[in-house]
Amino acid sequence: MLVLRLLNVVAPAYFLCISLVTFVLQIFVFIPSMFRDPSTTPLLSPALLHGALFLFLSANALGNYVLVIQSSPKDLGKDLNLGKGAEVADWLDGSRSPGSALPSTHFCRLCARVTQRHDHHCFFTGNCIGSKNMRNFIMFCLYTSLACLDSLVAGMAYISATLSMSFADPLAFLTLLPHSISQFFSGDLLSSEMFVILMLYLWLGIGLACAGFCCHQMLLILRGQTRYQVRKGMVVRTRPWRENLQEVFGKKWLLGLLIPVLNVESNYRRQKEK
């Protein structure tokens, strides 16, 4: 438990550090290197478009990250009748008090609260993911993966121009790291260039992980399930996939794709609670 609590503090700091490094490299290294002659740069140059795209992706990723933390799932432990002699810390699912427990509720020992439609505890946000912040969490994963992909492409273009190498061969990226390490220790590669190369692989790993997690989460949403329900083997009531999507994203889902906004409960959820 002590290790998990330490990870719950270190992981958000690690994510914010990676985000800051990515922002500095993009704004002060990659984008300026795209301007050949600033005096003759057209208004809609590729460099300006890339900068605008990166700022859009970063703002959505960071905005949804803040909203995931801000819109914490409500603690239902005080409102639930857990039964005589039962403690919240001992109540892990609805099997202890089936007459009063809400479906798919779970007590998180790290957050010390009972959350409705508990999915999992995210260490990178230091918060539980439930019915209130699921939409923002999906958008956070989506835009983080896109921002990492954008940084990966910009970083490869920068390394290609700096080291005069081509990535036309698919194996060039796979062999880039071992060749760079040997050149770095032989003194033929600068520390700044080696740092950018290491960031390329870090962006690739984070981008693929976030994209895979986002796709898996969307599949569970379409089925009307949560990760906690799948892990516990709980049987859920079959519903149309459109209702499952509407329950998470609401009717104004398009607005949430463009800008980070708080999750607004859908009419379906309100009727269910009534």
Short mmCIF file of C-alpha atoms in Angstrom, two decimals:
data_model
loop_
_atom_site.label_atom_id
_atom_site.label_comp_id
_atom_site.label_asym_id
_atom_site.label_seq_id
_atom_site.Cartn_x
_atom_site.Cartn_y
_atom_site.Cartn_z
CA MET A 1 0.00 0.00 0.00
CA LEU A 2 2.89 2.36 0.76
CA VAL A 3 4.30 1.76 -2.72
CA LEU A 4 0.93 2.52 -4.31
CA ARG A 5 0.57 5.75 -2.34
CA LEU A 6 4.08 6.80 -3.39
CA LEU A 7 3.25 5.99 -7.01
CA ASN A 8 0.07 8.04 -6.67
CA VAL A 9 2.26 11.09 -5.91
CA VAL A 10 5.19 10.43 -8.28
CA ALA A 11 3.16 9.55 -11.41
CA PRO A 12 1.35 12.94 -11.73
CA ALA A 13 4.66 14.79 -11.19
CA TYR A 14 6.26 12.61 -13.87
CA PHE A 15 3.46 13.36 -16.34
CA LEU A 16 3.65 17.11 -15.73
CA CYS A 17 7.44 17.01 -16.16
CA ILE A 18 7.15 15.18 -19.50
CA SER A 19 4.48 17.66 -20.63
CA LEU A 20 6.69 20.62 -19.75
CA VAL A 21 9.70 19.16 -21.60
CA THR A 22 7.54 18.42 -24.65
CA PHE A 23 6.14 21.95 -24.69
CA VAL A 24 9.62 23.51 -24.43
CA LEU A 25 11.05 21.33 -27.21
CA GLN A 26 8.14 22.03 -29.52
CA ILE A 27 7.96 25.81 -28.99
CA PHE A 28 11.66 26.64 -28.69
CA VAL A 29 13.35 23.93 -30.80
CA PHE A 30 11.15 22.12 -33.33
CA ILE A 31 8.86 24.91 -34.53
CA PRO A 32 11.63 27.58 -34.88
CA SER A 33 13.69 25.09 -36.92
CA MET A 34 10.85 24.90 -39.46
CA PHE A 35 11.20 28.59 -40.34
CA ARG A 36 13.84 28.90 -43.03
CA ASP A 37 13.44 32.64 -43.56
CA PRO A 38 10.96 34.33 -41.16
CA SER A 39 10.79 37.46 -43.33
CA THR A 40 9.41 35.50 -46.30
CA THR A 41 7.23 33.10 -44.34
CA PRO A 42 3.62 33.06 -45.62
CA LEU A 43 0.73 33.47 -43.23
CA LEU A 44 -0.38 29.84 -43.51
CA SER A 45 3.07 28.26 -43.48
CA PRO A 46 3.49 24.62 -42.38
CA ALA A 47 5.38 25.80 -39.30
CA LEU A 48 2.54 28.06 -38.14
CA LEU A 49 -0.05 25.37 -38.85
CA HIS A 50 1.98 22.82 -36.93
CA GLY A 51 2.35 25.23 -34.01
CA ALA A 52 -1.38 25.90 -33.93
CA LEU A 53 -2.14 22.17 -34.08
CA PHE A 54 0.26 21.41 -31.24
CA LEU A 55 -1.21 24.16 -29.05
CA PHE A 56 -4.73 22.86 -29.75
CA LEU A 57 -3.80 19.28 -28.83
CA SER A 58 -1.85 20.37 -25.74
CA ALA A 59 -4.63 22.65 -24.49
CA ASN A 60 -7.21 19.87 -24.78
CA ALA A 61 -4.95 17.27 -23.15
CA LEU A 62 -4.03 19.54 -20.24
CA GLY A 63 -7.58 20.91 -19.91
CA ASN A 64 -9.15 17.47 -19.69
CA TYR A 65 -6.38 16.39 -17.30
CA VAL A 66 -7.34 19.20 -14.94
CA LEU A 67 -11.04 18.39 -15.29
CA VAL A 68 -10.43 14.72 -14.45
CA ILE A 69 -8.85 15.84 -11.18
CA GLN A 70 -11.36 18.62 -10.53
CA SER A 71 -14.48 16.55 -11.18
CA SER A 72 -13.70 13.81 -8.69
CA PRO A 73 -16.33 11.08 -8.28
CA LYS A 74 -18.67 11.79 -5.40
CA ASP A 75 -18.01 9.95 -2.15
CA LEU A 76 -21.09 7.79 -1.62
CA GLY A 77 -19.87 6.21 1.60
CA LYS A 78 -21.72 8.68 3.83
CA ASP A 79 -24.99 8.23 1.97
CA LEU A 80 -25.03 4.43 1.81
CA ASN A 81 -26.49 2.17 4.48
CA LEU A 82 -23.72 -0.41 4.74
CA GLY A 83 -25.45 -2.52 7.33
CA LYS A 84 -25.00 -2.98 11.04
CA GLY A 85 -21.37 -3.31 12.08
CA ALA A 86 -20.07 -2.70 8.54
CA GLU A 87 -17.33 -0.19 7.86
CA VAL A 88 -16.79 1.70 4.62
CA ALA A 89 -13.20 0.50 4.43
CA ASP A 90 -14.41 -3.13 4.53
CA TRP A 91 -17.17 -2.62 1.98
CA LEU A 92 -15.65 -3.42 -1.42
CA ASP A 93 -18.72 -3.97 -3.60
CA GLY A 94 -22.50 -4.26 -3.43
CA SER A 95 -22.51 -7.80 -2.05
CA ARG A 96 -22.40 -6.60 1.57
CA SER A 97 -25.66 -4.65 1.46
CA PRO A 98 -27.62 -5.50 -1.70
CA GLY A 99 -30.67 -3.62 -0.53
CA SER A 100 -29.00 -0.23 -0.40
CA ALA A 101 -25.80 -0.42 -2.43
CA LEU A 102 -25.75 1.15 -5.85
CA PRO A 103 -24.62 -1.04 -8.77
CA SER A 104 -20.92 -1.05 -9.65
CA THR A 105 -19.84 0.96 -6.60
CA HIS A 106 -16.42 0.36 -5.14
CA PHE A 107 -14.35 1.56 -2.22
CA CYS A 108 -10.91 2.83 -3.27
CA ARG A 109 -8.36 2.53 -0.49
CA LEU A 110 -6.10 5.15 -2.08
CA CYS A 111 -8.86 7.77 -2.34
CA ALA A 112 -10.66 6.50 0.79
CA ARG A 113 -14.11 6.89 -0.73
CA VAL A 114 -16.89 4.94 -2.43
CA THR A 115 -17.44 5.91 -6.07
CA GLN A 116 -20.35 5.16 -8.38
CA ARG A 117 -19.62 3.20 -11.58
CA HIS A 118 -16.01 2.84 -10.51
CA ASP A 119 -13.77 2.02 -13.47
CA HIS A 120 -10.23 2.16 -12.10
CA HIS A 121 -7.81 4.32 -10.14
CA CYS A 122 -5.58 6.39 -12.44
CA PHE A 123 -2.16 6.98 -10.89
CA PHE A 124 -1.21 9.65 -13.46
CA THR A 125 -4.09 11.82 -12.28
CA GLY A 126 -4.03 10.58 -8.69
CA ASN A 127 -7.78 10.16 -8.85
CA CYS A 128 -10.49 7.54 -9.33
CA ILE A 129 -12.23 7.34 -12.69
CA GLY A 130 -16.01 6.98 -12.42
CA SER A 131 -19.26 8.17 -13.89
CA LYS A 132 -18.50 11.85 -13.32
CA ASN A 133 -15.13 12.17 -15.05
CA MET A 134 -15.07 9.25 -17.50
CA ARG A 135 -15.70 11.47 -20.55
CA ASN A 136 -12.86 13.83 -19.59
CA PHE A 137 -10.55 10.87 -18.99
CA ILE A 138 -11.26 9.49 -22.48
CA MET A 139 -10.55 12.91 -24.02
CA PHE A 140 -7.38 13.20 -21.95
CA CYS A 141 -6.08 9.87 -23.29
CA LEU A 142 -7.07 10.74 -26.86
CA TYR A 143 -5.41 14.15 -26.99
CA THR A 144 -2.33 12.94 -25.10
CA SER A 145 -1.78 10.26 -27.73
CA LEU A 146 -2.28 12.78 -30.55
CA ALA A 147 0.08 15.30 -28.92
CA CYS A 148 2.74 12.59 -28.53
CA LEU A 149 2.31 11.57 -32.18
CA ASP A 150 2.61 15.20 -33.26
CA SER A 151 5.76 15.63 -31.17
CA LEU A 152 7.17 12.39 -32.56
CA VAL A 153 6.74 13.56 -36.16
CA ALA A 154 8.21 17.01 -35.40
CA GLY A 155 11.13 15.44 -33.52
CA MET A 156 11.91 13.06 -36.38
CA ALA A 157 11.89 15.99 -38.82
CA TYR A 158 14.26 17.91 -36.54
CA ILE A 159 16.65 14.96 -36.16
CA SER A 160 16.49 14.27 -39.89
CA ALA A 161 17.54 17.86 -40.67
CA THR A 162 20.12 18.10 -37.89
CA LEU A 163 21.88 14.78 -38.47
CA SER A 164 21.25 14.71 -42.25
CA MET A 165 19.59 11.32 -42.13
CA SER A 166 16.48 9.85 -43.73
CA PHE A 167 13.66 7.89 -42.16
CA ALA A 168 12.44 6.50 -45.50
CA ASP A 169 13.66 3.06 -44.43
CA PRO A 170 11.33 1.63 -41.73
CA LEU A 171 14.33 0.15 -39.95
CA ALA A 172 15.98 3.58 -39.62
CA PHE A 173 13.91 4.46 -36.56
CA LEU A 174 14.51 1.08 -34.92
CA THR A 175 18.27 1.36 -35.34
CA LEU A 176 18.41 5.05 -34.44
CA LEU A 177 18.77 4.53 -30.68
CA PRO A 178 21.66 2.00 -30.66
CA HIS A 179 23.58 4.00 -33.28
CA SER A 180 22.97 7.22 -31.35
CA ILE A 181 24.23 5.69 -28.10
CA SER A 182 27.47 4.57 -29.75
CA GLN A 183 27.93 8.01 -31.37
CA PHE A 184 27.18 9.77 -28.09
CA PHE A 185 29.86 7.88 -26.14
CA SER A 186 32.33 8.36 -28.99
CA GLY A 187 31.77 12.14 -28.89
CA ASP A 188 30.14 12.44 -32.34
CA LEU A 189 26.68 13.32 -30.95
CA LEU A 190 25.71 16.29 -28.78
CA SER A 191 23.88 15.83 -25.49
CA SER A 192 20.92 17.90 -26.73
CA GLU A 193 20.55 15.71 -29.83
CA MET A 194 20.77 12.55 -27.74
CA PHE A 195 18.10 13.91 -25.40
CA VAL A 196 15.74 14.56 -28.33
CA ILE A 197 16.29 11.02 -29.62
CA LEU A 198 15.43 9.56 -26.22
CA MET A 199 12.28 11.72 -26.15
CA LEU A 200 11.26 10.29 -29.53
CA TYR A 201 11.01 6.80 -28.07
CA LEU A 202 9.30 8.12 -24.95
CA TRP A 203 6.66 9.89 -27.07
CA LEU A 204 6.17 6.72 -29.09
CA GLY A 205 5.63 4.61 -25.98
CA ILE A 206 3.28 7.08 -24.27
CA GLY A 207 1.34 7.70 -27.49
CA LEU A 208 0.78 4.00 -28.20
CA ALA A 209 -0.13 3.29 -24.57
CA CYS A 210 -2.69 6.12 -24.42
CA ALA A 211 -4.14 5.17 -27.82
CA GLY A 212 -4.49 1.52 -26.84
CA PHE A 213 -6.01 2.40 -23.47
CA CYS A 214 -8.45 4.80 -25.14
CA CYS A 215 -9.58 2.17 -27.68
CA HIS A 216 -10.02 -0.43 -24.94
CA GLN A 217 -11.99 2.01 -22.80
CA MET A 218 -14.27 2.89 -25.73
CA LEU A 219 -14.93 -0.80 -26.33
CA LEU A 220 -16.00 -1.21 -22.70
CA ILE A 221 -18.24 1.86 -22.95
CA LEU A 222 -19.97 0.46 -26.04
CA ARG A 223 -20.65 -2.72 -24.08
CA GLY A 224 -21.89 -0.73 -21.08
CA GLN A 225 -19.15 -2.13 -18.84
CA THR A 226 -16.39 -0.79 -16.64
CA ARG A 227 -12.96 -2.23 -15.99
CA TYR A 228 -13.99 -2.96 -12.41
CA GLN A 229 -17.03 -4.95 -13.59
CA VAL A 230 -14.91 -6.97 -16.01
CA ARG A 231 -12.29 -7.66 -13.34
CA LYS A 232 -14.94 -8.82 -10.84
CA GLY A 233 -16.92 -10.79 -13.42
CA MET A 234 -20.11 -8.78 -12.85
CA VAL A 235 -23.01 -9.29 -15.24
CA VAL A 236 -24.40 -6.05 -16.71
CA ARG A 237 -27.77 -5.43 -18.30
CA THR A 238 -27.60 -5.38 -22.09
CA ARG A 239 -28.48 -2.03 -23.61
CA PRO A 240 -28.12 -0.48 -27.08
CA TRP A 241 -24.64 0.90 -27.68
CA ARG A 242 -26.08 4.34 -28.45
CA GLU A 243 -27.48 4.59 -24.91
CA ASN A 244 -24.15 3.52 -23.46
CA LEU A 245 -22.34 6.23 -25.40
CA GLN A 246 -24.92 8.84 -24.47
CA GLU A 247 -24.59 7.96 -20.80
CA VAL A 248 -20.86 8.75 -20.86
CA PHE A 249 -20.55 11.53 -23.45
CA GLY A 250 -24.01 13.13 -23.26
CA LYS A 251 -25.90 14.73 -26.12
CA LYS A 252 -23.38 17.57 -26.52
CA TRP A 253 -20.52 15.18 -27.26
CA LEU A 254 -19.22 17.27 -30.17
CA LEU A 255 -18.46 20.20 -27.85
CA GLY A 256 -16.38 17.91 -25.64
CA LEU A 257 -14.32 16.85 -28.65
CA LEU A 258 -13.33 20.42 -29.49
CA ILE A 259 -12.80 22.03 -26.10
CA PRO A 260 -12.34 20.65 -22.57
CA VAL A 261 -15.65 21.04 -20.74
CA LEU A 262 -17.14 19.49 -17.63
CA ASN A 263 -19.12 16.33 -18.15
CA VAL A 264 -22.85 17.11 -18.23
CA GLU A 265 -25.09 14.25 -17.15
CA SER A 266 -27.28 12.91 -19.89
CA ASN A 267 -31.05 12.76 -19.72
CA TYR A 268 -30.82 8.98 -19.61
CA ARG A 269 -28.82 9.09 -16.37
CA ARG A 270 -31.19 11.60 -14.79
CA GLN A 271 -34.17 9.39 -15.59
CA LYS A 272 -32.33 6.39 -14.20
CA GLU A 273 -31.63 8.15 -10.90
CA LYS A 274 -35.27 9.26 -10.64
#
